[in-house]
Amino acid sequence: MFFTAALACRGADILTRHVADLRAAVRATKAERPFAIDAWVVLPDHMHCVWTLPEGDCDYATRMGAIKARFTRSMRRVGFHPTDAEIVDGAAAGWTPTPRSPSKVRKGDGGIWQRRFYEHHIRGEADFAACVRYCWINPVKHGFVERPEDWPFSSYRRDMGGDLNL
């Protein structure tokens, strides 16, 4: 399964600035509901991943929801609230405040993530390889680095025999 999950504020950078919190959310979710990470890339305002779930288990939505919820809670613990600009070194950084509607607040929307995420059911080996390559090349596509191996928040090095650095 291939996924894309994005922050509510495009252009923000909290995923890479708080990647340790995202990693912790992924680890806790994997411990609770196992899945294999076939590829993953974290960019400043969105992430792409390829997962394999255990045989007979197709509940990817609960896993993605848990990761997003855990990350949101960790951001709240450090004082981040999406209705306020984040202040770093005395200046607003990485977030444009957007008010949430009362209905979103009632539904428990944390305001950090876009409400939904994109998922694609992988069909065969060629599709799987294309989705993994998409994860690897995404930082290059967005102009963050010139080579996939230069992006520190990717499974590329793990997958190519180097260090894991999700």
PDB file of C-alpha atoms in Angstrom:
ATOM      1  CA  MET A   1       0.000   0.000   0.000  1.00  0.00           C
ATOM      2  CA  PHE A   2       1.317   3.461  -0.956  1.00  0.00           C
ATOM      3  CA  PHE A   3       0.325   6.514   1.101  1.00  0.00           C
ATOM      4  CA  THR A   4       0.692  10.269   1.065  1.00  0.00           C
ATOM      5  CA  ALA A   5      -0.188  12.261   4.178  1.00  0.00           C
ATOM      6  CA  ALA A   6       0.163  16.042   4.223  1.00  0.00           C
ATOM      7  CA  LEU A   7       0.064  18.788   6.794  1.00  0.00           C
ATOM      8  CA  ALA A   8      -2.880  21.162   6.755  1.00  0.00           C
ATOM      9  CA  CYS A   9      -0.482  24.024   6.110  1.00  0.00           C
ATOM     10  CA  ARG A  10       1.410  23.395   2.885  1.00  0.00           C
ATOM     11  CA  GLY A  11       4.876  24.880   3.065  1.00  0.00           C
ATOM     12  CA  ALA A  12       5.223  24.181   6.800  1.00  0.00           C
ATOM     13  CA  ASP A  13       8.287  22.324   8.030  1.00  0.00           C
ATOM     14  CA  ILE A  14       7.283  20.684  11.299  1.00  0.00           C
ATOM     15  CA  LEU A  15       7.625  17.126   9.973  1.00  0.00           C
ATOM     16  CA  THR A  16      11.359  17.477   9.401  1.00  0.00           C
ATOM     17  CA  ARG A  17      11.978  19.761  12.396  1.00  0.00           C
ATOM     18  CA  HIS A  18      10.128  17.318  14.652  1.00  0.00           C
ATOM     19  CA  VAL A  19      11.051  14.096  12.855  1.00  0.00           C
ATOM     20  CA  ALA A  20      12.002  12.421  16.158  1.00  0.00           C
ATOM     21  CA  ASP A  21       8.391  12.825  17.308  1.00  0.00           C
ATOM     22  CA  LEU A  22       7.147  11.383  14.017  1.00  0.00           C
ATOM     23  CA  ARG A  23       9.531   8.432  14.365  1.00  0.00           C
ATOM     24  CA  ALA A  24       8.242   7.813  17.900  1.00  0.00           C
ATOM     25  CA  ALA A  25       4.645   7.881  16.625  1.00  0.00           C
ATOM     26  CA  VAL A  26       5.521   5.336  13.922  1.00  0.00           C
ATOM     27  CA  ARG A  27       7.355   3.056  16.393  1.00  0.00           C
ATOM     28  CA  ALA A  28       4.465   3.107  18.876  1.00  0.00           C
ATOM     29  CA  THR A  29       1.941   2.380  16.139  1.00  0.00           C
ATOM     30  CA  LYS A  30       4.058  -0.471  14.716  1.00  0.00           C
ATOM     31  CA  ALA A  31       4.341  -1.997  18.199  1.00  0.00           C
ATOM     32  CA  GLU A  32       0.572  -1.856  18.605  1.00  0.00           C
ATOM     33  CA  ARG A  33      -0.412  -2.854  15.049  1.00  0.00           C
ATOM     34  CA  PRO A  34       2.531  -4.371  13.164  1.00  0.00           C
ATOM     35  CA  PHE A  35       3.352  -3.520   9.561  1.00  0.00           C
ATOM     36  CA  ALA A  36       6.487  -3.553   7.416  1.00  0.00           C
ATOM     37  CA  ILE A  37       7.935  -0.306   6.118  1.00  0.00           C
ATOM     38  CA  ASP A  38       8.998  -0.959   2.543  1.00  0.00           C
ATOM     39  CA  ALA A  39       9.845   2.701   1.842  1.00  0.00           C
ATOM     40  CA  TRP A  40       9.300   6.025   3.577  1.00  0.00           C
ATOM     41  CA  VAL A  41      10.247   9.609   2.954  1.00  0.00           C
ATOM     42  CA  VAL A  42       9.476  12.541   5.221  1.00  0.00           C
ATOM     43  CA  LEU A  43       9.479  15.999   3.646  1.00  0.00           C
ATOM     44  CA  PRO A  44       8.862  19.261   5.514  1.00  0.00           C
ATOM     45  CA  ASP A  45       5.082  19.285   4.929  1.00  0.00           C
ATOM     46  CA  HIS A  46       4.161  15.789   3.740  1.00  0.00           C
ATOM     47  CA  MET A  47       5.293  12.196   3.703  1.00  0.00           C
ATOM     48  CA  HIS A  48       5.050   9.223   1.380  1.00  0.00           C
ATOM     49  CA  CYS A  49       5.292   5.614   2.469  1.00  0.00           C
ATOM     50  CA  VAL A  50       4.932   2.075   1.213  1.00  0.00           C
ATOM     51  CA  TRP A  51       3.763  -0.506   3.742  1.00  0.00           C
ATOM     52  CA  THR A  52       3.062  -4.210   3.791  1.00  0.00           C
ATOM     53  CA  LEU A  53       0.475  -5.289   6.348  1.00  0.00           C
ATOM     54  CA  PRO A  54       0.321  -8.755   7.920  1.00  0.00           C
ATOM     55  CA  GLU A  55      -1.482 -11.440   5.944  1.00  0.00           C
ATOM     56  CA  GLY A  56      -5.247 -11.033   6.241  1.00  0.00           C
ATOM     57  CA  ASP A  57      -4.992  -7.542   7.754  1.00  0.00           C
ATOM     58  CA  CYS A  58      -6.085  -4.582   5.646  1.00  0.00           C
ATOM     59  CA  ASP A  59      -6.615  -1.970   8.369  1.00  0.00           C
ATOM     60  CA  TYR A  60      -4.147   0.622   7.144  1.00  0.00           C
ATOM     61  CA  ALA A  61      -6.489   3.526   7.991  1.00  0.00           C
ATOM     62  CA  THR A  62      -6.289   2.845  11.737  1.00  0.00           C
ATOM     63  CA  ARG A  63      -2.500   2.753  11.555  1.00  0.00           C
ATOM     64  CA  MET A  64      -2.223   6.007   9.606  1.00  0.00           C
ATOM     65  CA  GLY A  65      -4.761   7.638  11.916  1.00  0.00           C
ATOM     66  CA  ALA A  66      -2.780   6.505  14.963  1.00  0.00           C
ATOM     67  CA  ILE A  67       0.483   7.885  13.568  1.00  0.00           C
ATOM     68  CA  LYS A  68      -1.132  11.220  12.782  1.00  0.00           C
ATOM     69  CA  ALA A  69      -2.864  11.390  16.194  1.00  0.00           C
ATOM     70  CA  ARG A  70       0.303  10.492  18.118  1.00  0.00           C
ATOM     71  CA  PHE A  71       2.328  13.088  16.236  1.00  0.00           C
ATOM     72  CA  THR A  72      -0.362  15.713  16.874  1.00  0.00           C
ATOM     73  CA  ARG A  73      -0.377  14.914  20.605  1.00  0.00           C
ATOM     74  CA  SER A  74       3.415  15.153  20.743  1.00  0.00           C
ATOM     75  CA  MET A  75       3.262  18.573  19.078  1.00  0.00           C
ATOM     76  CA  ARG A  76       0.692  19.709  21.622  1.00  0.00           C
ATOM     77  CA  ARG A  77       2.973  18.550  24.453  1.00  0.00           C
ATOM     78  CA  VAL A  78       5.745  20.829  23.178  1.00  0.00           C
ATOM     79  CA  GLY A  79       3.333  23.744  22.941  1.00  0.00           C
ATOM     80  CA  PHE A  80       2.542  23.706  19.224  1.00  0.00           C
ATOM     81  CA  HIS A  81      -1.007  24.754  18.402  1.00  0.00           C
ATOM     82  CA  PRO A  82      -1.995  25.103  14.741  1.00  0.00           C
ATOM     83  CA  THR A  83      -4.104  28.190  15.375  1.00  0.00           C
ATOM     84  CA  ASP A  84      -0.977  30.074  16.436  1.00  0.00           C
ATOM     85  CA  ALA A  85       2.158  30.644  14.403  1.00  0.00           C
ATOM     86  CA  GLU A  86       5.039  28.642  15.812  1.00  0.00           C
ATOM     87  CA  ILE A  87       7.757  30.878  17.235  1.00  0.00           C
ATOM     88  CA  VAL A  88      11.348  29.737  16.724  1.00  0.00           C
ATOM     89  CA  ASP A  89      14.222  31.988  17.766  1.00  0.00           C
ATOM     90  CA  GLY A  90      11.809  34.882  18.197  1.00  0.00           C
ATOM     91  CA  ALA A  91      10.200  34.633  14.746  1.00  0.00           C
ATOM     92  CA  ALA A  92       7.196  32.820  13.332  1.00  0.00           C
ATOM     93  CA  ALA A  93       8.479  29.724  11.561  1.00  0.00           C
ATOM     94  CA  GLY A  94       7.050  27.034   9.421  1.00  0.00           C
ATOM     95  CA  TRP A  95       3.343  27.502   9.956  1.00  0.00           C
ATOM     96  CA  THR A  96       0.619  29.861   8.837  1.00  0.00           C
ATOM     97  CA  PRO A  97      -2.154  29.920  11.441  1.00  0.00           C
ATOM     98  CA  THR A  98      -5.553  28.845  10.192  1.00  0.00           C
ATOM     99  CA  PRO A  99      -8.647  28.898  12.374  1.00  0.00           C
ATOM    100  CA  ARG A 100     -10.529  25.628  12.659  1.00  0.00           C
ATOM    101  CA  SER A 101     -14.271  25.534  12.345  1.00  0.00           C
ATOM    102  CA  PRO A 102     -16.324  24.545  15.414  1.00  0.00           C
ATOM    103  CA  SER A 103     -17.371  21.332  13.632  1.00  0.00           C
ATOM    104  CA  LYS A 104     -13.723  20.319  13.120  1.00  0.00           C
ATOM    105  CA  VAL A 105     -12.993  20.992  16.779  1.00  0.00           C
ATOM    106  CA  ARG A 106     -16.011  18.858  17.801  1.00  0.00           C
ATOM    107  CA  LYS A 107     -14.805  16.025  15.560  1.00  0.00           C
ATOM    108  CA  GLY A 108     -11.406  16.081  17.260  1.00  0.00           C
ATOM    109  CA  ASP A 109      -9.521  17.470  14.261  1.00  0.00           C
ATOM    110  CA  GLY A 110      -6.122  18.491  15.629  1.00  0.00           C
ATOM    111  CA  GLY A 111      -5.559  21.013  12.863  1.00  0.00           C
ATOM    112  CA  ILE A 112      -2.057  19.812  12.009  1.00  0.00           C
ATOM    113  CA  TRP A 113      -2.798  17.282   9.267  1.00  0.00           C
ATOM    114  CA  GLN A 114      -5.036  17.417   6.254  1.00  0.00           C
ATOM    115  CA  ARG A 115      -8.051  15.454   7.340  1.00  0.00           C
ATOM    116  CA  ARG A 116      -7.680  12.665   4.820  1.00  0.00           C
ATOM    117  CA  PHE A 117      -4.713  10.951   3.229  1.00  0.00           C
ATOM    118  CA  TYR A 118      -4.128   9.467  -0.197  1.00  0.00           C
ATOM    119  CA  GLU A 119      -3.784   5.720  -0.521  1.00  0.00           C
ATOM    120  CA  HIS A 120      -3.024   3.565  -3.529  1.00  0.00           C
ATOM    121  CA  HIS A 121      -3.388  -0.205  -3.599  1.00  0.00           C
ATOM    122  CA  ILE A 122      -0.219  -1.529  -5.193  1.00  0.00           C
ATOM    123  CA  ARG A 123      -0.860  -3.881  -8.102  1.00  0.00           C
ATOM    124  CA  GLY A 124       2.103  -6.118  -8.770  1.00  0.00           C
ATOM    125  CA  GLU A 125       5.878  -5.878  -8.651  1.00  0.00           C
ATOM    126  CA  ALA A 126       6.267  -3.097 -11.229  1.00  0.00           C
ATOM    127  CA  ASP A 127       3.783  -0.892  -9.366  1.00  0.00           C
ATOM    128  CA  PHE A 128       5.531  -1.667  -6.057  1.00  0.00           C
ATOM    129  CA  ALA A 129       8.921  -0.703  -7.529  1.00  0.00           C
ATOM    130  CA  ALA A 130       7.465   2.520  -8.979  1.00  0.00           C
ATOM    131  CA  CYS A 131       5.983   3.520  -5.599  1.00  0.00           C
ATOM    132  CA  VAL A 132       9.274   2.838  -3.787  1.00  0.00           C
ATOM    133  CA  ARG A 133      11.196   4.852  -6.407  1.00  0.00           C
ATOM    134  CA  TYR A 134       8.673   7.681  -6.022  1.00  0.00           C
ATOM    135  CA  CYS A 135       9.453   7.815  -2.292  1.00  0.00           C
ATOM    136  CA  TRP A 136      13.186   7.827  -2.962  1.00  0.00           C
ATOM    137  CA  ILE A 137      13.125  10.535  -5.648  1.00  0.00           C
ATOM    138  CA  ASN A 138      10.628  12.871  -3.985  1.00  0.00           C
ATOM    139  CA  PRO A 139      13.199  15.062  -2.145  1.00  0.00           C
ATOM    140  CA  VAL A 140      15.009  15.531  -5.474  1.00  0.00           C
ATOM    141  CA  LYS A 141      11.744  16.350  -7.258  1.00  0.00           C
ATOM    142  CA  HIS A 142      11.006  19.066  -4.683  1.00  0.00           C
ATOM    143  CA  GLY A 143      14.517  20.524  -4.975  1.00  0.00           C
ATOM    144  CA  PHE A 144      15.679  19.734  -1.434  1.00  0.00           C
ATOM    145  CA  VAL A 145      18.682  17.677  -2.588  1.00  0.00           C
ATOM    146  CA  GLU A 146      20.340  16.647  -5.838  1.00  0.00           C
ATOM    147  CA  ARG A 147      20.554  12.926  -5.024  1.00  0.00           C
ATOM    148  CA  PRO A 148      18.166  10.699  -3.032  1.00  0.00           C
ATOM    149  CA  GLU A 149      20.974   9.504  -0.763  1.00  0.00           C
ATOM    150  CA  ASP A 150      21.537  13.081   0.426  1.00  0.00           C
ATOM    151  CA  TRP A 151      18.077  13.385   2.021  1.00  0.00           C
ATOM    152  CA  PRO A 152      18.332  12.396   5.703  1.00  0.00           C
ATOM    153  CA  PHE A 153      14.638  11.578   6.231  1.00  0.00           C
ATOM    154  CA  SER A 154      14.253   8.659   3.866  1.00  0.00           C
ATOM    155  CA  SER A 155      14.514   4.891   3.819  1.00  0.00           C
ATOM    156  CA  TYR A 156      16.725   5.172   0.721  1.00  0.00           C
ATOM    157  CA  ARG A 157      20.015   4.476   2.525  1.00  0.00           C
ATOM    158  CA  ARG A 158      18.518   1.561   4.432  1.00  0.00           C
ATOM    159  CA  ASP A 159      17.128   0.144   1.221  1.00  0.00           C
ATOM    160  CA  MET A 160      20.395   0.624  -0.665  1.00  0.00           C
ATOM    161  CA  GLY A 161      22.545  -0.843   2.128  1.00  0.00           C
ATOM    162  CA  GLY A 162      23.362   2.267   4.183  1.00  0.00           C
ATOM    163  CA  ASP A 163      21.968   3.526   7.464  1.00  0.00           C
ATOM    164  CA  LEU A 164      18.270   3.657   8.277  1.00  0.00           C
ATOM    165  CA  ASN A 165      17.376   7.283   8.774  1.00  0.00           C
ATOM    166  CA  LEU A 166      13.607   7.654   8.524  1.00  0.00           C
TER     167      LEU A 166
END
